[in-house]
Coordinates of C-alpha atoms and ligand atoms in Angstrom, one line a residue:
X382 CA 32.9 14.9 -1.5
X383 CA 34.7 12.7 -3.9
X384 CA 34.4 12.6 -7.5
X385 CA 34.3 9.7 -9.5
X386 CA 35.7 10.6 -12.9
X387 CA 34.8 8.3 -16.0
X388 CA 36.9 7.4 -19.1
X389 CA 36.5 9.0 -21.5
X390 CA 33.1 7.7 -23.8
X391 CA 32.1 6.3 -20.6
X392 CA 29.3 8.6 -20.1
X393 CA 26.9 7.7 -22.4
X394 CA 24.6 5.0 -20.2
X395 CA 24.6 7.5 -17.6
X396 CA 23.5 9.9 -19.6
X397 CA 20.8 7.8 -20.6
X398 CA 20.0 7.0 -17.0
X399 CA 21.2 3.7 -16.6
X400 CA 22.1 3.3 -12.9
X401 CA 25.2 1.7 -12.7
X402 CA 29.1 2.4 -12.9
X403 CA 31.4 -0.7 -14.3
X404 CA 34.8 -0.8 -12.8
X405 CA 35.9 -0.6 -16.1
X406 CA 34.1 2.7 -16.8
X407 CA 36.3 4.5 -14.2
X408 CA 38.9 6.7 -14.9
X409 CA 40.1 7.9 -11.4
X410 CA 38.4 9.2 -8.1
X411 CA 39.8 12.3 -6.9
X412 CA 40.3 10.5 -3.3
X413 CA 40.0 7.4 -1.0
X414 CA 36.4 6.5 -0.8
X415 CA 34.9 3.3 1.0
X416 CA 32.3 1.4 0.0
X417 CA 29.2 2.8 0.9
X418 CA 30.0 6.1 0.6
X419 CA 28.2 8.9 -2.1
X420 CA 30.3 9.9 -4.6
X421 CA 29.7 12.7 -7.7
X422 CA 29.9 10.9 -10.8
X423 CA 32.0 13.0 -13.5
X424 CA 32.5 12.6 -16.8
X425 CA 36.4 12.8 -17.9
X426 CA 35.5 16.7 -19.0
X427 CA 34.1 16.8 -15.7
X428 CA 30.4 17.1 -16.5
X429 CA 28.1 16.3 -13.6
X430 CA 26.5 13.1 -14.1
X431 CA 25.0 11.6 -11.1
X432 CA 25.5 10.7 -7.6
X433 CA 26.2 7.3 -6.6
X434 CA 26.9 5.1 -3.9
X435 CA 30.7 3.5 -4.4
X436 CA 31.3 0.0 -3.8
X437 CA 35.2 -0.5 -4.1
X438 CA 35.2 -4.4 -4.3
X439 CA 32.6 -4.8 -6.7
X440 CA 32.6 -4.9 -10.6
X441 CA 29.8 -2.9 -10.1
X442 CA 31.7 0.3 -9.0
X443 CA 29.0 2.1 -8.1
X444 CA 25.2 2.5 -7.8
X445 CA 23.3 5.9 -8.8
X446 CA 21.4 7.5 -6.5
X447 CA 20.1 10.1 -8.5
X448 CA 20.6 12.0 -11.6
X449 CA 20.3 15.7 -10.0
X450 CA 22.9 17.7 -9.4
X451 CA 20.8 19.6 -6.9
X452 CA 19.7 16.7 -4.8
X453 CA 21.4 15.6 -1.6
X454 CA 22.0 12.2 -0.9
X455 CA 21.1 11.9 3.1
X456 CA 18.1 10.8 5.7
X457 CA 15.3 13.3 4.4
X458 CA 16.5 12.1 0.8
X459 CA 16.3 8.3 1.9
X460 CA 13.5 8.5 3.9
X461 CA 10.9 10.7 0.6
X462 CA 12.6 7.7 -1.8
X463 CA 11.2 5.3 0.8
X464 CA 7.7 6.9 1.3
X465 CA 7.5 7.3 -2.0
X466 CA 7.8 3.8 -2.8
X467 CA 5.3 2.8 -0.2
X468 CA 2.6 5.2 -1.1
X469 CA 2.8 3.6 -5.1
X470 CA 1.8 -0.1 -3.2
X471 CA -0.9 1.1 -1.3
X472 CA -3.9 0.1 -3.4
X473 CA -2.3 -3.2 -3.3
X474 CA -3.1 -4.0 0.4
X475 CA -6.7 -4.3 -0.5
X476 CA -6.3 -7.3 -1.9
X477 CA -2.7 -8.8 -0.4
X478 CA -1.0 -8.7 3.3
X479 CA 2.2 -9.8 1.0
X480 CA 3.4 -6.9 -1.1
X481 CA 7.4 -6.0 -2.2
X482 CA 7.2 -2.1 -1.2
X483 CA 10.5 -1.4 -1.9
X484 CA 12.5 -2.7 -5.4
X485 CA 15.5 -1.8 -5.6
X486 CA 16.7 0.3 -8.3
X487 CA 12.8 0.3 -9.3
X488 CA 12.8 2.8 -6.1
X489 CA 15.5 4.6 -6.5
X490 CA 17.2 2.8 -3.8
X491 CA 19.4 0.5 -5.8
X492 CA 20.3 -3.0 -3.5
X493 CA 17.6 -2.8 -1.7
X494 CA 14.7 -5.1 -1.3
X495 CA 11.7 -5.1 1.5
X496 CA 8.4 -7.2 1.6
X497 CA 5.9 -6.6 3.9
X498 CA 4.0 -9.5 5.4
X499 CA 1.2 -8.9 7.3
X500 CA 2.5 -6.5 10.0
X501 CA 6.4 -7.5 9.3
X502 CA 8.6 -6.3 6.9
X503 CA 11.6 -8.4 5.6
X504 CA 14.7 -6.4 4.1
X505 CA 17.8 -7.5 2.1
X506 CA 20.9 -5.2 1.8
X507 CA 22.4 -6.3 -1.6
X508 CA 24.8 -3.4 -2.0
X509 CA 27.1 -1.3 0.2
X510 CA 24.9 2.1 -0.5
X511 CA 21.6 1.0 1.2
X512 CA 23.8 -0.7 3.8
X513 CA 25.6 2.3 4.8
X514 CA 21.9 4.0 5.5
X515 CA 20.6 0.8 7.3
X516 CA 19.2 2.6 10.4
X517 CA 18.1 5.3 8.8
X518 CA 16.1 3.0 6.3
X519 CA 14.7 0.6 9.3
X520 CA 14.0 3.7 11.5
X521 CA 11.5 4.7 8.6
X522 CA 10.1 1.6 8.0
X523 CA 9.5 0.9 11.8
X524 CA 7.6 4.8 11.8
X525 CA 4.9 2.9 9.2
X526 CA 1.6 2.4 10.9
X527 CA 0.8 -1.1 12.3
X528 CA 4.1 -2.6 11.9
X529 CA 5.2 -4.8 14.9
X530 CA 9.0 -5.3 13.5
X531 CA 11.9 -5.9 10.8
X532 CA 13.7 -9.1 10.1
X533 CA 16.7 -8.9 7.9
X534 CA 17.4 -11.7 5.6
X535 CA 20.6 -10.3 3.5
X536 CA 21.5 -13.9 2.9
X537 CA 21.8 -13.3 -1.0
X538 CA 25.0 -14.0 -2.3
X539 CA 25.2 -10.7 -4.5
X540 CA 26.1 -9.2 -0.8
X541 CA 30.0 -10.8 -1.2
X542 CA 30.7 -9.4 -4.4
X543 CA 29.8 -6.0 -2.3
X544 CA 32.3 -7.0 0.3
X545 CA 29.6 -7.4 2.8
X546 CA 29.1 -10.2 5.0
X547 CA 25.4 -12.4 5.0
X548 CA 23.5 -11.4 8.1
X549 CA 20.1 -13.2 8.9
X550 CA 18.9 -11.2 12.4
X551 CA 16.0 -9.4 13.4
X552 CA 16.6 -5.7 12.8
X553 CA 14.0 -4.0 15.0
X554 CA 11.6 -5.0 17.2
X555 CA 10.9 -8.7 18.7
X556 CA 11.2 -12.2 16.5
X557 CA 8.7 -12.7 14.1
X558 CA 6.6 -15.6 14.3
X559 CA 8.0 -18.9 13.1
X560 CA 5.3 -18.8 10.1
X561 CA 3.7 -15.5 9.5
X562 CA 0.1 -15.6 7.7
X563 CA -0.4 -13.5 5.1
X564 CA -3.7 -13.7 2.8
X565 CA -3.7 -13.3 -0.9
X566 CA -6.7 -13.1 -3.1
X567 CA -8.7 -14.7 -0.2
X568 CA -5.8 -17.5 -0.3
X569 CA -3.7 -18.0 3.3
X570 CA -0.4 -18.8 3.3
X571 CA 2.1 -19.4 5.5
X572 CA 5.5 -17.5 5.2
X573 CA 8.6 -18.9 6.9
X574 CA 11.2 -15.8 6.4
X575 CA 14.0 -17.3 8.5
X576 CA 14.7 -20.0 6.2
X577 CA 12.0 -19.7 3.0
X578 CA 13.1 -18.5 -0.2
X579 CA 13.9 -14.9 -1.3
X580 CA 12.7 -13.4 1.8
X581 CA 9.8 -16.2 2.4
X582 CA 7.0 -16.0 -0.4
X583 CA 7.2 -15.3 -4.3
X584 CA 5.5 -11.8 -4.2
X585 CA 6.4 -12.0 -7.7
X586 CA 3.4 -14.2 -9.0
X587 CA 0.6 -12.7 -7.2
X588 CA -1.3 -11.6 -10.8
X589 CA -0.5 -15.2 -11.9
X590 CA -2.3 -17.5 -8.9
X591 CA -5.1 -14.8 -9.2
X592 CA -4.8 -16.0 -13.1
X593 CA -4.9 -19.6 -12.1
X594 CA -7.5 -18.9 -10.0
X595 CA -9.6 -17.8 -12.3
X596 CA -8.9 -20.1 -14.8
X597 CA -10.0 -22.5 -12.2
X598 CA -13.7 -21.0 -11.6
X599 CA -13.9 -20.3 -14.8
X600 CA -13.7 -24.0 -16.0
X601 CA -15.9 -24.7 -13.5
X602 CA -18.4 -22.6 -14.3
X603 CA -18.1 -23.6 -17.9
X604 CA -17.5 -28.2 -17.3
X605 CA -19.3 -28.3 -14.7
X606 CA -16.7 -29.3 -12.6
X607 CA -13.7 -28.5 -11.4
X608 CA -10.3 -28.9 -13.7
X609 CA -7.7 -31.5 -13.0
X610 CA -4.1 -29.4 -12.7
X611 CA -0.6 -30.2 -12.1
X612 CA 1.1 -27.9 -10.7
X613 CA 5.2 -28.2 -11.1
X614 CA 8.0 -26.8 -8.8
X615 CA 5.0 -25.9 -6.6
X616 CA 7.0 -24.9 -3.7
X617 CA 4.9 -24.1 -0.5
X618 CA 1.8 -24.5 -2.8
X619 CA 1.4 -20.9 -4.2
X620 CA -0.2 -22.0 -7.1
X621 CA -1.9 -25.1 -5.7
X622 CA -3.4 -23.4 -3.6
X623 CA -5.0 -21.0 -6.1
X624 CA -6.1 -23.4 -8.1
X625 CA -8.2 -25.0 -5.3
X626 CA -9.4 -21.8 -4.5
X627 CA -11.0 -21.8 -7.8
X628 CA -12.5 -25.0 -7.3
X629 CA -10.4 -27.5 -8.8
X630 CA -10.8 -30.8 -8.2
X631 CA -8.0 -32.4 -8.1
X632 CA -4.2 -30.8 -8.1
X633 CA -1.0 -32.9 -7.6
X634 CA 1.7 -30.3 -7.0
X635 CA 5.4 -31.6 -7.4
X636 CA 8.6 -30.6 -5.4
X637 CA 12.2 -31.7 -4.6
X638 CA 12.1 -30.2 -1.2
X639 CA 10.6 -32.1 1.0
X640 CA 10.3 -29.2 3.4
X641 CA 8.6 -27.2 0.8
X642 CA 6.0 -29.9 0.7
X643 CA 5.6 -30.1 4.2
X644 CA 4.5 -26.0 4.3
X645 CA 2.4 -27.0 1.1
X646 CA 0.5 -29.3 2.9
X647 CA -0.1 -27.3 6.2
X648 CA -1.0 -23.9 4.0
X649 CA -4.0 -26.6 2.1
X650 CA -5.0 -27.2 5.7
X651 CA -4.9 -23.4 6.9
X652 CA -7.5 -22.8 4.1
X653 CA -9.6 -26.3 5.1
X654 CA -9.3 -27.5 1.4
X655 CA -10.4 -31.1 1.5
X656 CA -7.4 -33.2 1.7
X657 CA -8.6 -35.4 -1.0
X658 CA -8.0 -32.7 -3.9
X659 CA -4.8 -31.7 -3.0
X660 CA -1.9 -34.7 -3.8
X661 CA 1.7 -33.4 -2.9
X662 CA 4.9 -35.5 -4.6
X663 CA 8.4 -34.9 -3.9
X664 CA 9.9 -35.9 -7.3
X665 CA 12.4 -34.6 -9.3
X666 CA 10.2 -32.7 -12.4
X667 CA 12.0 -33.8 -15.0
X668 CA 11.3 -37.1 -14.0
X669 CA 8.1 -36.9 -13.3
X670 CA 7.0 -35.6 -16.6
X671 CA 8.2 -38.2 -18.0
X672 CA 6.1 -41.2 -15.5
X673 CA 2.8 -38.9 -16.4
X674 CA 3.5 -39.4 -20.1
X675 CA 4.0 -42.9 -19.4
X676 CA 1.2 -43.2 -17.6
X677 CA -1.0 -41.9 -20.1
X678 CA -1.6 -38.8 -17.3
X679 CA -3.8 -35.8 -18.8
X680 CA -4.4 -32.5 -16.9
X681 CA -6.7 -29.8 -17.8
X682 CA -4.0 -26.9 -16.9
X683 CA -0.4 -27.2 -16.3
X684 CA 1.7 -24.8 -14.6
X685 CA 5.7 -25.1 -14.9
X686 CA 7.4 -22.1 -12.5
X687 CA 11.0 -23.9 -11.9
X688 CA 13.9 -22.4 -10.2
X689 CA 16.7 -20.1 -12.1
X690 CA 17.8 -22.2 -15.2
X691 CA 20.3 -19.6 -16.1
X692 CA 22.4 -17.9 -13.3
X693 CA 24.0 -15.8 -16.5
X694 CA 24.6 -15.6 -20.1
X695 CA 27.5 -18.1 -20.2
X696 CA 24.9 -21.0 -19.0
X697 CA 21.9 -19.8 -21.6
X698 CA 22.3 -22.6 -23.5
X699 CA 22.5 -25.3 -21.1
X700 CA 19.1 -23.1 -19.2
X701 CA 17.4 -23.3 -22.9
X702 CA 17.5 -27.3 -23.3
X703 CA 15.9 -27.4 -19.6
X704 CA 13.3 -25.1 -20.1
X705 CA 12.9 -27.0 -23.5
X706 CA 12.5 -30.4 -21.9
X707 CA 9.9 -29.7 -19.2
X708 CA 7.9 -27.7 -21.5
X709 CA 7.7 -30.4 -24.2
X710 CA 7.0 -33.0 -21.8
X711 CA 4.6 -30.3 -19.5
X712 CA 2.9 -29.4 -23.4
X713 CA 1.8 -33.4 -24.0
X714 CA 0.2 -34.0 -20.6
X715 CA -2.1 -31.1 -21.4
X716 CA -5.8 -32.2 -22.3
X717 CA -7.4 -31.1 -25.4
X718 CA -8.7 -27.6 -24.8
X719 CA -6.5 -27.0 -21.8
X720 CA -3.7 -24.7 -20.4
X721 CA -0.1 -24.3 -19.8
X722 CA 0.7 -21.8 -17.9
X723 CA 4.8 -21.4 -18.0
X724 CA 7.5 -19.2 -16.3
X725 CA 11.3 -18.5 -16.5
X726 CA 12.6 -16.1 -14.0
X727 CA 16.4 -16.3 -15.4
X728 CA 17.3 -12.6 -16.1
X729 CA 19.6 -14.1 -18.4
X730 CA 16.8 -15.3 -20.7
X731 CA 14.8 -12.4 -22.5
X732 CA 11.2 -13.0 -23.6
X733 CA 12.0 -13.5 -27.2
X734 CA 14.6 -16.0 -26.4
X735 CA 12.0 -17.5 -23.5
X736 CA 9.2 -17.4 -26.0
X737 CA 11.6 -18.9 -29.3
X738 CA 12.0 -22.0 -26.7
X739 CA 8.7 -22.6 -26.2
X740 CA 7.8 -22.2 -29.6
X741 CA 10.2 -25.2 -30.2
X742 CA 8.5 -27.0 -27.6
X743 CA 5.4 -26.6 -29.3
X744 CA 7.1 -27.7 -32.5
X745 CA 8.5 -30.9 -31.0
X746 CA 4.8 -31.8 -29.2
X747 CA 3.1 -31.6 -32.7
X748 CA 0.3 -30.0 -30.5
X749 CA -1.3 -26.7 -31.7
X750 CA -1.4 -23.9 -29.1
X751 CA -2.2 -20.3 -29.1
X752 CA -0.4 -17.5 -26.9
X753 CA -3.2 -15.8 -24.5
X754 CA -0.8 -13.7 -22.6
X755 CA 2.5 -12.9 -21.9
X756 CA 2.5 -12.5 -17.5
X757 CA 5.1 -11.1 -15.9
X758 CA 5.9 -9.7 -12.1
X759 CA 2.9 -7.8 -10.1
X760 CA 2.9 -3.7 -9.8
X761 CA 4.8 -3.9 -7.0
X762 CA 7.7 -5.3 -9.2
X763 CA 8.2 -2.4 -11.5
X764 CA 10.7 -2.6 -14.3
X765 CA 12.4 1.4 -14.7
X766 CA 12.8 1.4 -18.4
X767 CA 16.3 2.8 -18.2
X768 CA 17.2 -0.1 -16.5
X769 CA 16.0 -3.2 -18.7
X770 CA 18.1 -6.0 -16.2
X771 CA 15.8 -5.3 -13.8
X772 CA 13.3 -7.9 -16.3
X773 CA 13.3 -11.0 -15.0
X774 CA 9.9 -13.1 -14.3
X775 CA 8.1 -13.8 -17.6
X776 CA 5.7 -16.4 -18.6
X777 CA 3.3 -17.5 -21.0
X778 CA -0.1 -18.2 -20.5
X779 CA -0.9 -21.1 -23.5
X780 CA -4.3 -22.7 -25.0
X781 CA -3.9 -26.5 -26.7
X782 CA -6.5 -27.1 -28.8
Ligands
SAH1735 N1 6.0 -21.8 -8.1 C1 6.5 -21.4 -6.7 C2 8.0 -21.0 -6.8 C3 8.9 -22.0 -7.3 S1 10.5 -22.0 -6.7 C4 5.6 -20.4 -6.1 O1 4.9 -19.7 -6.9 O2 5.7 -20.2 -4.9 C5 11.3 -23.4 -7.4 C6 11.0 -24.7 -6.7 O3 11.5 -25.7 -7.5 C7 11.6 -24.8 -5.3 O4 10.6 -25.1 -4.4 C8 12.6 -26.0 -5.5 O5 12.6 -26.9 -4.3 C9 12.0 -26.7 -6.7 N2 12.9 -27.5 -7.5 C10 14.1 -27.2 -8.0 N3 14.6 -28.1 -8.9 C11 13.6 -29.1 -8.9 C12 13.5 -30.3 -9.6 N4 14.4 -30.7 -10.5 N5 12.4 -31.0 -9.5 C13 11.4 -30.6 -8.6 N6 11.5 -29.5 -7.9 C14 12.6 -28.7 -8.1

């Protein structure tokens, strides 16, 4: 076993259970280890600390596994830590075939990411720890009632700064189908994970269709007929297709991808949602808030999810001015009465700084709205309060009166 001895000071996230080891928070080790391998985590008095998968190219030196001394760090460990994790999503299947039962660091199994959808599972490897166990990890997932196979999609880019090469293959058992269906609060979607975002679907916003959703029936049920939304960055229709779930009238949903749109389109059909009430634009956003204004456009609920303003801290301020911009415009086409419902999934960008921008939004509009609720990621996205970076979808639900 090699030991990982910190400098001196060094200790003190550990010993408040933060999971990871800088490079710069390493003294010496006490022999050649490779990445992937468990190391005991010391501090320069040689207190134990934790054990940790070591990663020797990245800045993040190593990952903790665990904060017990008594623990071992193999198979039976991996496989409890994965059962574990699975048995915490289970109430979630009555409602969803697309649930994230394994979170990373969340889990105790720091890097490592698997969805299940429908009777598929979809991994990433984003660290050199949970790669070096990736049999043992796919043999237990395969051992999971029902499941017909694992497709791997470690295509994220944190894998090179872990030395490790992206790898898009199925893992175990035959190819999954070209679009798998998952259902979703009574919604169907279609789920591409060869080539669709993060591992296919945002898992992440399930509480927040089920919000549009009902903010759909509910004005309904209240007007007399169904609301009028716009629905930007609307990707394969996630929240579209919520909304007309609801009963919404009419929804124009806006993209850049034109591939995106295409899905969008064919998941309204899947659910038979009259064509009519379902309007799909490829436009850039920023643009097309704009032409709405113009246009004299007014929508009864607005919903802005765009991509990753803010990659990191040093492009905050650049992220802040485009959050700023679609919000303002977003804020104006609102009706009287109505809803914006609007998300920043930039880790770089906490909620006060997320909310301060919106505020100034607000400002700017010289509309007067009302904070309903702050929304966030579903259960199956839990944030381990020793480990705040793992915060990164947050949103605000807002009234205009
Ligand atoms: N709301 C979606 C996820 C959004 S992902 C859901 O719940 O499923 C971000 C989307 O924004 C992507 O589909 C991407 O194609 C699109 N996008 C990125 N920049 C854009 C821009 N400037 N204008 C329009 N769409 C954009």
């Amino acid at each position: 076993m090699i030991d990982l001895i910190l400098k001196k000071g060094k200790e003190r996230s550990l010993l408040r259970r933060h999971p990871w080891v800088y490079d710069t928070a390493v003294g010496k080790l006490s022999g050649k280890a490779q990445s992937g391998d468990t190391v005991r985590v010391l501090s320069h008095d040689g207190r134990f600390l934790a054990w940790a998968a070591y990663s020797k190219d990245s800045t993040l030196r190593a990952r903790c596994w665990s904060f017990c001394e008594d623990d071992r760090i193999d198979a039976t460990w991996i496989e409890e830590k994965i059962q574990r994790a699975l048995n915490a999503r289970e109430s979630l299947f009555a409602r969803t075939s697309a649930v994230r039962v394994i979170f990373g660091e969340a889990d105790q199994l720091p890097g490592l990411v698997v969805d299940r959808y429908g009777d598929w599972y979809v991994t990433q490897f984003q660290a050199a720890g949970v790669e070096a166990f990736r049999e043992v990890i796919a043999d237990a997932l395969m051992k999971q009632p029902g499941i017909k196979g694992i497709f791997d999609r470690s295509d994220a880019a944190t894998r090179h700064r872990e030395g490790l090469a992206e790898r898009v293959e199925v893992l175990r058992g035959p190819e999954p189908p070209q679009e798998i269906e998952v259902v979703e609060d009574g919604v169907h979607y279609g789920v591409d994970v060869r080539k669709g975002h993060k591992t296919g679907f945002y898992i992440d916003q399930r509480e927040n269709r089920y919000l549009a959703q009902r903010l759909a029936r509910e004005f309904k049920q209240r007007h007399g007929r169904g609301m009028r939304a716009l629905n930007c960055f609307c990707y394969t229709g996630g929240f579209s297709l919520a909304l007309l779930a609801g009963g919404a009238e009419e929804v124009i949903s806006v993209d850049s991808s034109a591939d995106a749109l295409e899905m969008a389109a064919k998941n309204a059909s899947r659910n038979g949602f009259d064509e009519k009430r379902a309007k799909w634009v490829q436009a850039d956003v920023f643009e097309y808030l704009r032409q709405a204004r113009e246009a004299g456009e007014v929508f009864d609920l607005v919903i802005l999810d765009p991509p990753k303003f803010a990659s990191s801290h040093r492009h905050i301020d650049r992220a802040a001015r485009a959050y700023k911009d679609i919000n303002l415009n977003g804020l104006r086409l609102v009706a009287p009465g109505g809803d914006l419902l609007t998300f920043s999934c930039s880790g770089a960008m906490d909620v006060d700084l997320f909310q301060k921008v919106i505020a100034g939004a607000v400002i700017d509009s010289k509309r007067e709205a009302w904070m309903i609720a702050r929304l966030g990621a579903g259960a199956d996205h839990p944030l381990m309060m020793t480990c705040p970076e793992g915060e990164y979808l947050k949103g605000l639900q807002l009234t205009l009166r």
